[in-house]
PDB file of C-alpha atoms in Angstrom:
ATOM      1  CA  MET A   1     171.936 141.430 120.565  1.00 70.00           C
ATOM      2  CA  LEU A   2     174.455 139.157 118.884  1.00 84.00           C
ATOM      3  CA  THR A   3     174.074 139.019 115.117  1.00 87.00           C
ATOM      4  CA  GLU A   4     174.028 135.209 115.050  1.00 91.00           C
ATOM      5  CA  LEU A   5     171.296 135.175 117.697  1.00 91.00           C
ATOM      6  CA  SER A   6     169.245 137.662 115.716  1.00 90.00           C
ATOM      7  CA  ARG A   7     169.620 135.467 112.621  1.00 91.00           C
ATOM      8  CA  LEU A   8     168.639 132.402 114.644  1.00 93.00           C
ATOM      9  CA  ILE A   9     165.471 134.145 115.816  1.00 92.00           C
ATOM     10  CA  ASP A  10     164.657 134.818 112.156  1.00 93.00           C
ATOM     11  CA  VAL A  11     165.233 131.136 111.391  1.00 95.00           C
ATOM     12  CA  GLN A  12     162.835 130.112 114.175  1.00 94.00           C
ATOM     13  CA  GLU A  13     160.144 132.468 112.906  1.00 94.00           C
ATOM     14  CA  ILE A  14     160.511 130.982 109.422  1.00 95.00           C
ATOM     15  CA  ASP A  15     160.457 127.465 110.900  1.00 95.00           C
ATOM     16  CA  LYS A  16     157.165 128.215 112.638  1.00 94.00           C
ATOM     17  CA  VAL A  17     155.592 129.250 109.342  1.00 95.00           C
ATOM     18  CA  ILE A  18     157.114 126.226 107.606  1.00 95.00           C
ATOM     19  CA  GLN A  19     155.542 124.001 110.252  1.00 93.00           C
ATOM     20  CA  GLU A  20     152.119 125.592 109.694  1.00 94.00           C
ATOM     21  CA  VAL A  21     152.412 125.217 105.927  1.00 96.00           C
ATOM     22  CA  THR A  22     153.570 121.602 106.265  1.00 95.00           C
ATOM     23  CA  GLN A  23     150.667 120.843 108.573  1.00 93.00           C
ATOM     24  CA  GLY A  24     148.328 122.378 105.998  1.00 94.00           C
ATOM     25  CA  LEU A  25     149.787 120.184 103.265  1.00 94.00           C
ATOM     26  CA  THR A  26     149.109 117.156 105.469  1.00 93.00           C
ATOM     27  CA  ARG A  27     145.687 118.248 106.715  1.00 93.00           C
ATOM     28  CA  LEU A  28     144.093 119.104 103.357  1.00 93.00           C
ATOM     29  CA  PRO A  29     144.460 115.622 101.789  1.00 92.00           C
ATOM     30  CA  GLU A  30     143.387 114.033 105.080  1.00 93.00           C
ATOM     31  CA  GLU A  31     140.188 116.099 105.131  1.00 91.00           C
ATOM     32  CA  LEU A  32     139.522 115.111 101.524  1.00 93.00           C
ATOM     33  CA  LYS A  33     140.225 111.476 102.363  1.00 93.00           C
ATOM     34  CA  ALA A  34     137.753 111.654 105.250  1.00 93.00           C
ATOM     35  CA  GLY A  35     135.068 112.964 102.875  1.00 93.00           C
ATOM     36  CA  GLU A  36     135.781 110.197 100.392  1.00 95.00           C
ATOM     37  CA  ALA A  37     135.575 107.602 103.176  1.00 96.00           C
ATOM     38  CA  ALA A  38     132.191 109.022 104.202  1.00 95.00           C
ATOM     39  CA  LEU A  39     131.042 108.726 100.578  1.00 96.00           C
ATOM     40  CA  GLU A  40     132.142 105.085 100.370  1.00 96.00           C
ATOM     41  CA  GLU A  41     130.363 104.358 103.643  1.00 96.00           C
ATOM     42  CA  LEU A  42     127.187 105.974 102.322  1.00 96.00           C
ATOM     43  CA  LYS A  43     127.423 104.000  99.083  1.00 96.00           C
ATOM     44  CA  ALA A  44     127.856 100.774 101.035  1.00 97.00           C
ATOM     45  CA  ALA A  45     124.778 101.577 103.133  1.00 96.00           C
ATOM     46  CA  HIS A  46     122.895 102.382  99.913  1.00 97.00           C
ATOM     47  CA  ALA A  47     123.914  99.055  98.351  1.00 97.00           C
ATOM     48  CA  ALA A  48     122.843  97.207 101.503  1.00 97.00           C
ATOM     49  CA  ARG A  49     119.450  98.914 101.436  1.00 96.00           C
ATOM     50  CA  LEU A  50     119.014  98.035  97.769  1.00 97.00           C
ATOM     51  CA  GLN A  51     119.738  94.403  98.647  1.00 97.00           C
ATOM     52  CA  GLU A  52     117.197  94.577 101.473  1.00 96.00           C
ATOM     53  CA  LEU A  53     114.633  95.837  98.957  1.00 96.00           C
ATOM     54  CA  GLU A  54     115.399  92.946  96.610  1.00 97.00           C
ATOM     55  CA  ASP A  55     115.031  90.518  99.522  1.00 97.00           C
ATOM     56  CA  LEU A  56     111.640  92.012 100.370  1.00 96.00           C
ATOM     57  CA  LYS A  57     110.547  91.678  96.733  1.00 97.00           C
ATOM     58  CA  ALA A  58     111.611  88.038  96.712  1.00 97.00           C
ATOM     59  CA  GLN A  59     109.740  87.355  99.966  1.00 97.00           C
ATOM     60  CA  ARG A  60     106.658  89.060  98.578  1.00 96.00           C
ATOM     61  CA  ARG A  61     106.802  86.985  95.395  1.00 97.00           C
ATOM     62  CA  ASP A  62     107.202  83.780  97.396  1.00 97.00           C
ATOM     63  CA  THR A  63     104.276  84.723  99.653  1.00 96.00           C
ATOM     64  CA  GLU A  64     102.123  85.619  96.640  1.00 96.00           C
ATOM     65  CA  THR A  65     102.904  82.213  95.151  1.00 96.00           C
ATOM     66  CA  GLU A  66     101.970  80.524  98.428  1.00 95.00           C
ATOM     67  CA  MET A  67      98.745  82.551  98.553  1.00 95.00           C
ATOM     68  CA  ALA A  68      97.862  81.576  94.990  1.00 95.00           C
ATOM     69  CA  ASP A  69      98.509  77.918  95.801  1.00 95.00           C
ATOM     70  CA  MET A  70      96.330  78.275  98.905  1.00 94.00           C
ATOM     71  CA  GLU A  71      93.507  79.835  96.844  1.00 95.00           C
ATOM     72  CA  GLU A  72      93.705  76.927  94.425  1.00 95.00           C
ATOM     73  CA  SER A  73      93.625  74.461  97.327  1.00 94.00           C
ATOM     74  CA  ILE A  74      90.589  76.216  98.851  1.00 94.00           C
ATOM     75  CA  LYS A  75      88.821  76.086  95.476  1.00 94.00           C
ATOM     76  CA  THR A  76      89.524  72.349  95.182  1.00 94.00           C
ATOM     77  CA  SER A  77      88.289  71.725  98.746  1.00 93.00           C
ATOM     78  CA  ARG A  78      85.060  73.603  98.068  1.00 92.00           C
ATOM     79  CA  GLN A  79      84.466  71.522  94.960  1.00 92.00           C
ATOM     80  CA  ARG A  80      85.000  68.357  96.981  1.00 91.00           C
ATOM     81  CA  LEU A  81      82.615  69.714  99.594  1.00 89.00           C
ATOM     82  CA  MET A  82      79.752  69.422  97.093  1.00 89.00           C
ATOM     83  CA  GLU A  83      80.462  65.714  96.671  1.00 89.00           C
ATOM     84  CA  ILE A  84      80.576  64.750 100.353  1.00 88.00           C
ATOM     85  CA  LYS A  85      77.546  62.791 101.669  1.00 86.00           C
ATOM     86  CA  SER A  86      78.619  62.172 105.260  1.00 90.00           C
ATOM     87  CA  ASN A  87      77.827  64.862 107.794  1.00 92.00           C
ATOM     88  CA  ILE A  88      81.034  64.115 109.717  1.00 92.00           C
ATOM     89  CA  GLU A  89      83.177  64.415 106.566  1.00 92.00           C
ATOM     90  CA  TYR A  90      81.303  67.564 105.608  1.00 92.00           C
ATOM     91  CA  LYS A  91      82.096  69.235 108.933  1.00 93.00           C
ATOM     92  CA  ALA A  92      85.748  68.092 108.694  1.00 94.00           C
ATOM     93  CA  MET A  93      86.028  69.594 105.221  1.00 93.00           C
ATOM     94  CA  LEU A  94      84.505  72.881 106.405  1.00 94.00           C
ATOM     95  CA  LYS A  95      87.085  72.946 109.179  1.00 95.00           C
ATOM     96  CA  GLU A  96      89.872  72.285 106.675  1.00 94.00           C
ATOM     97  CA  ILE A  97      88.617  75.065 104.384  1.00 94.00           C
ATOM     98  CA  ALA A  98      88.448  77.501 107.316  1.00 95.00           C
ATOM     99  CA  PHE A  99      92.034  76.626 108.250  1.00 95.00           C
ATOM    100  CA  LYS A 100      93.207  77.181 104.681  1.00 94.00           C
ATOM    101  CA  GLU A 101      91.351  80.490 104.475  1.00 95.00           C
ATOM    102  CA  ASP A 102      93.055  81.586 107.706  1.00 96.00           C
ATOM    103  CA  GLN A 103      96.445  80.640 106.224  1.00 95.00           C
ATOM    104  CA  ARG A 104      95.585  82.562 103.062  1.00 94.00           C
ATOM    105  CA  ASP A 105      94.544  85.640 105.078  1.00 95.00           C
ATOM    106  CA  GLN A 106      97.819  85.503 107.033  1.00 95.00           C
ATOM    107  CA  ARG A 107      99.770  85.494 103.786  1.00 95.00           C
ATOM    108  CA  GLU A 108      97.729  88.401 102.490  1.00 95.00           C
ATOM    109  CA  THR A 109      98.578  90.317 105.671  1.00 96.00           C
ATOM    110  CA  ARG A 110     102.253  89.474 105.153  1.00 96.00           C
ATOM    111  CA  ILE A 111     102.089  90.739 101.571  1.00 96.00           C
ATOM    112  CA  LEU A 112     100.620  94.061 102.774  1.00 97.00           C
ATOM    113  CA  HIS A 113     103.398  94.243 105.382  1.00 97.00           C
ATOM    114  CA  PHE A 114     106.035  93.625 102.703  1.00 96.00           C
ATOM    115  CA  MET A 115     104.482  96.382 100.572  1.00 96.00           C
ATOM    116  CA  ASP A 116     104.714  98.843 103.485  1.00 97.00           C
ATOM    117  CA  LEU A 117     108.346  97.888 104.098  1.00 97.00           C
ATOM    118  CA  MET A 118     109.149  98.220 100.392  1.00 97.00           C
ATOM    119  CA  GLU A 119     107.578 101.664 100.300  1.00 97.00           C
ATOM    120  CA  THR A 120     109.712 102.746 103.241  1.00 96.00           C
ATOM    121  CA  GLN A 121     112.831 101.242 101.654  1.00 96.00           C
ATOM    122  CA  ASN A 122     112.158 103.019  98.356  1.00 97.00           C
ATOM    123  CA  ARG A 123     111.795 106.338 100.173  1.00 97.00           C
ATOM    124  CA  LEU A 124     115.031 105.813 102.103  1.00 96.00           C
ATOM    125  CA  ILE A 125     116.846 104.668  98.951  1.00 97.00           C
ATOM    126  CA  THR A 126     115.768 107.854  97.166  1.00 97.00           C
ATOM    127  CA  GLU A 127     117.007 109.965 100.095  1.00 97.00           C
ATOM    128  CA  GLN A 128     120.319 108.086 100.168  1.00 96.00           C
ATOM    129  CA  GLN A 129     120.787 108.516  96.442  1.00 97.00           C
ATOM    130  CA  GLN A 130     120.228 112.244  96.807  1.00 97.00           C
ATOM    131  CA  GLN A 131     122.753 112.363  99.662  1.00 96.00           C
ATOM    132  CA  ILE A 132     125.286 110.477  97.540  1.00 97.00           C
ATOM    133  CA  GLU A 133     124.854 112.880  94.619  1.00 97.00           C
ATOM    134  CA  GLU A 134     125.182 115.907  96.896  1.00 96.00           C
ATOM    135  CA  LEU A 135     128.291 114.501  98.596  1.00 96.00           C
ATOM    136  CA  GLU A 136     129.845 113.612  95.233  1.00 96.00           C
ATOM    137  CA  ALA A 137     129.280 117.176  94.044  1.00 96.00           C
ATOM    138  CA  THR A 138     130.766 118.554  97.281  1.00 95.00           C
ATOM    139  CA  LEU A 139     133.820 116.305  96.972  1.00 95.00           C
ATOM    140  CA  ALA A 140     134.324 117.293  93.344  1.00 96.00           C
ATOM    141  CA  ARG A 141     134.463 120.958  94.382  1.00 95.00           C
ATOM    142  CA  GLN A 142     136.652 120.109  97.373  1.00 94.00           C
ATOM    143  CA  ARG A 143     139.145 118.213  95.175  1.00 95.00           C
ATOM    144  CA  GLN A 144     139.530 121.277  92.969  1.00 95.00           C
ATOM    145  CA  GLU A 145     139.909 123.595  95.961  1.00 94.00           C
ATOM    146  CA  VAL A 146     142.440 121.286  97.636  1.00 94.00           C
ATOM    147  CA  ALA A 147     144.469 121.043  94.436  1.00 95.00           C
ATOM    148  CA  VAL A 148     144.653 124.839  94.245  1.00 96.00           C
ATOM    149  CA  GLN A 149     145.483 125.208  97.951  1.00 95.00           C
ATOM    150  CA  VAL A 150     148.126 122.476  97.870  1.00 95.00           C
ATOM    151  CA  LYS A 151     149.824 124.098  94.887  1.00 96.00           C
ATOM    152  CA  LYS A 152     149.802 127.444  96.657  1.00 96.00           C
ATOM    153  CA  LEU A 153     151.205 125.944  99.876  1.00 96.00           C
ATOM    154  CA  GLN A 154     153.900 124.088  97.958  1.00 96.00           C
ATOM    155  CA  GLN A 155     154.993 127.342  96.339  1.00 96.00           C
ATOM    156  CA  GLU A 156     154.944 129.069  99.724  1.00 96.00           C
ATOM    157  CA  LEU A 157     156.954 126.235 101.252  1.00 96.00           C
ATOM    158  CA  ALA A 158     159.571 126.479  98.519  1.00 96.00           C
ATOM    159  CA  GLU A 159     159.908 130.227  99.145  1.00 96.00           C
ATOM    160  CA  LEU A 160     160.183 129.673 102.897  1.00 96.00           C
ATOM    161  CA  GLU A 161     162.874 127.045 102.461  1.00 95.00           C
ATOM    162  CA  GLU A 162     164.841 129.504 100.341  1.00 95.00           C
ATOM    163  CA  ARG A 163     164.440 132.207 102.971  1.00 94.00           C
ATOM    164  CA  ARG A 164     165.557 129.765 105.654  1.00 94.00           C
ATOM    165  CA  LYS A 165     168.722 128.923 103.724  1.00 93.00           C
ATOM    166  CA  LYS A 166     169.620 132.597 103.507  1.00 92.00           C
ATOM    167  CA  ALA A 167     168.802 133.242 107.178  1.00 91.00           C
ATOM    168  CA  ARG A 168     170.854 130.335 108.501  1.00 90.00           C
ATOM    169  CA  LYS A 169     173.959 131.426 106.601  1.00 89.00           C
ATOM    170  CA  GLY A 170     174.658 133.917 109.375  1.00 83.00           C
ATOM    171  CA  VAL A 171     174.359 131.253 112.087  1.00 92.00           C
ATOM    172  CA  PRO A 172     177.472 129.261 113.053  1.00 92.00           C
ATOM    173  CA  ALA A 173     177.128 125.506 112.508  1.00 93.00           C
ATOM    174  CA  PRO A 174     177.522 124.573 116.217  1.00 93.00           C
ATOM    175  CA  LEU A 175     174.814 127.046 117.224  1.00 94.00           C
ATOM    176  CA  MET A 176     172.547 125.793 114.439  1.00 95.00           C
ATOM    177  CA  LYS A 177     173.076 122.236 115.618  1.00 94.00           C
ATOM    178  CA  ARG A 178     172.222 123.233 119.177  1.00 95.00           C
ATOM    179  CA  TYR A 179     169.107 125.008 117.932  1.00 95.00           C
ATOM    180  CA  GLU A 180     167.898 121.933 116.008  1.00 94.00           C
ATOM    181  CA  PHE A 181     168.566 119.694 119.012  1.00 94.00           C
ATOM    182  CA  ILE A 182     166.495 121.873 121.364  1.00 95.00           C
ATOM    183  CA  ARG A 183     163.785 122.437 118.761  1.00 93.00           C
ATOM    184  CA  GLN A 184     163.142 118.711 118.384  1.00 91.00           C
ATOM    185  CA  ARG A 185     162.675 118.363 122.121  1.00 90.00           C
ATOM    186  CA  ARG A 186     160.734 121.555 122.846  1.00 88.00           C
ATOM    187  CA  ASN A 187     157.822 121.413 120.439  1.00 83.00           C
ATOM    188  CA  SER A 188     159.612 123.460 117.759  1.00 82.00           C
ATOM    189  CA  SER A 189     160.403 126.256 120.220  1.00 90.00           C
ATOM    190  CA  ALA A 190     164.155 126.476 120.756  1.00 95.00           C
ATOM    191  CA  ILE A 191     164.506 130.221 121.379  1.00 94.00           C
ATOM    192  CA  CYS A 192     162.381 132.370 123.656  1.00 93.00           C
ATOM    193  CA  PRO A 193     162.497 135.817 125.242  1.00 93.00           C
ATOM    194  CA  VAL A 194     163.078 136.630 128.889  1.00 93.00           C
ATOM    195  CA  HIS A 195     160.729 139.099 130.545  1.00 90.00           C
ATOM    196  CA  GLU A 196     161.582 140.552 133.972  1.00 90.00           C
ATOM    197  CA  GLY A 197     163.952 137.658 134.634  1.00 92.00           C
ATOM    198  CA  VAL A 198     161.401 134.988 133.665  1.00 94.00           C
ATOM    199  CA  CYS A 199     161.939 132.549 130.791  1.00 93.00           C
ATOM    200  CA  LEU A 200     158.775 132.691 128.733  1.00 93.00           C
ATOM    201  CA  GLY A 201     159.378 129.152 127.517  1.00 92.00           C
ATOM    202  CA  CYS A 202     159.024 127.393 130.865  1.00 93.00           C
ATOM    203  CA  HIS A 203     157.922 130.417 132.970  1.00 94.00           C
ATOM    204  CA  MET A 204     160.719 129.878 135.476  1.00 95.00           C
ATOM    205  CA  ASN A 205     163.046 132.545 136.887  1.00 95.00           C
ATOM    206  CA  ILE A 206     166.583 132.535 135.609  1.00 94.00           C
ATOM    207  CA  LEU A 207     169.496 133.533 137.864  1.00 93.00           C
ATOM    208  CA  PRO A 208     169.846 137.296 138.451  1.00 93.00           C
ATOM    209  CA  GLN A 209     173.437 137.299 137.155  1.00 94.00           C
ATOM    210  CA  GLN A 210     172.347 135.366 134.093  1.00 94.00           C
ATOM    211  CA  PHE A 211     169.677 137.999 133.422  1.00 93.00           C
ATOM    212  CA  ILE A 212     172.315 140.746 133.706  1.00 92.00           C
ATOM    213  CA  ASP A 213     174.588 138.884 131.300  1.00 92.00           C
ATOM    214  CA  LEU A 214     171.657 138.377 128.941  1.00 92.00           C
ATOM    215  CA  GLN A 215     170.982 142.130 128.859  1.00 91.00           C
ATOM    216  CA  LYS A 216     174.616 142.769 127.952  1.00 89.00           C
ATOM    217  CA  GLY A 217     174.105 140.603 124.855  1.00 87.00           C
ATOM    218  CA  LEU A 218     177.694 139.376 124.686  1.00 89.00           C
ATOM    219  CA  GLU A 219     177.130 135.617 124.693  1.00 91.00           C
ATOM    220  CA  ILE A 220     174.612 132.901 123.884  1.00 93.00           C
ATOM    221  CA  LEU A 221     172.795 131.841 127.063  1.00 95.00           C
ATOM    222  CA  GLN A 222     170.374 129.014 127.764  1.00 95.00           C
ATOM    223  CA  CYS A 223     167.624 128.651 130.335  1.00 95.00           C
ATOM    224  CA  PRO A 224     168.906 126.507 133.221  1.00 94.00           C
ATOM    225  CA  HIS A 225     165.463 124.873 133.480  1.00 94.00           C
ATOM    226  CA  CYS A 226     164.236 124.146 129.924  1.00 94.00           C
ATOM    227  CA  GLN A 227     167.560 124.598 128.076  1.00 94.00           C
ATOM    228  CA  ARG A 228     166.011 126.940 125.511  1.00 95.00           C
ATOM    229  CA  ILE A 229     168.256 129.593 123.999  1.00 96.00           C
ATOM    230  CA  LEU A 230     167.406 132.953 125.565  1.00 95.00           C
ATOM    231  CA  TYR A 231     167.268 136.520 124.327  1.00 93.00           C
ATOM    232  CA  TRP A 232     166.285 139.776 125.948  1.00 89.00           C
ATOM    233  CA  ALA A 233     164.134 142.148 123.965  1.00 72.00           C
ATOM    234  CA  ASP A 234     164.835 145.871 124.294  1.00 58.00           C
ATOM    235  CA  GLU A 235     162.606 148.034 126.457  1.00 39.00           C
ATOM    236  CA  MET A 236     160.344 148.938 123.536  1.00 32.00           C
ATOM    237  CA  GLY A 237     159.679 145.353 122.563  1.00 50.00           C
ATOM    238  CA  GLU A 238     159.803 143.638 125.941  1.00 45.00           C
ATOM    239  CA  ALA A 239     156.104 143.981 126.659  1.00 40.00           C
ATOM    240  CA  ASP A 240     155.243 142.602 123.220  1.00 48.00           C
ATOM    241  CA  ALA A 241     157.564 139.675 123.759  1.00 46.00           C
ATOM    242  CA  ALA A 242     155.922 138.948 127.107  1.00 45.00           C
ATOM    243  CA  SER A 243     152.468 138.829 125.504  1.00 44.00           C
ATOM    244  CA  GLN A 244     153.471 136.199 122.936  1.00 49.00           C
ATOM    245  CA  PRO A 245     152.933 132.591 124.088  1.00 47.00           C
ATOM    246  CA  VAL A 246     155.777 130.126 123.573  1.00 48.00           C
ATOM    247  CA  HIS A 247     154.617 126.594 122.706  1.00 46.00           C
TER     248      HIS A 247
END
């Protein structure tokens, strides 16, 4: 195998690890951001439920005031009832008192309903508060873990970049340029092995003569179908190369 091709294979292997590390550096903050967004959403729901509870309290107070006013009105009507002489007026007043008592009873029922709703809201608010505290604790731990992991990945990335610089020194500039061009268009896979005359990048057969030339290892060859740079592993490593997927 040509020395520059061997070096280029090393560069691609380093590039694959660099890509994984870079993806990790992107993914970790995004996962943390997703957790923080979930916390903000939970806090917003908690605030809305607290407001609903305050609204229920206000409605209960208003209904209690109406009920108290109704009780006072019923009391006044009963006092007036004692002063009425006419049978017709007496019956009309009894009817009025019955109506007011019905209105009072309806308000009492509403107050009991508000109390049930408030009890439910208080229970849900307590559960939400517990969820918020648990999520805040989880995020606090996650922030620390992410900070440690990011620092580690940054150090690893710096080491990989240094290794890449050394590896690419043995690769001619035109070949390196060709590699970068193919890599951008082939999902970061610019070089791939050939197994039994098949390019493992696109899984298409290359020309028989091209396969013979590839085995000689005297020149840089590219797949006529996917344009990836090709190499032929020796007999010991050919099976291993065939088992490795090319993305």
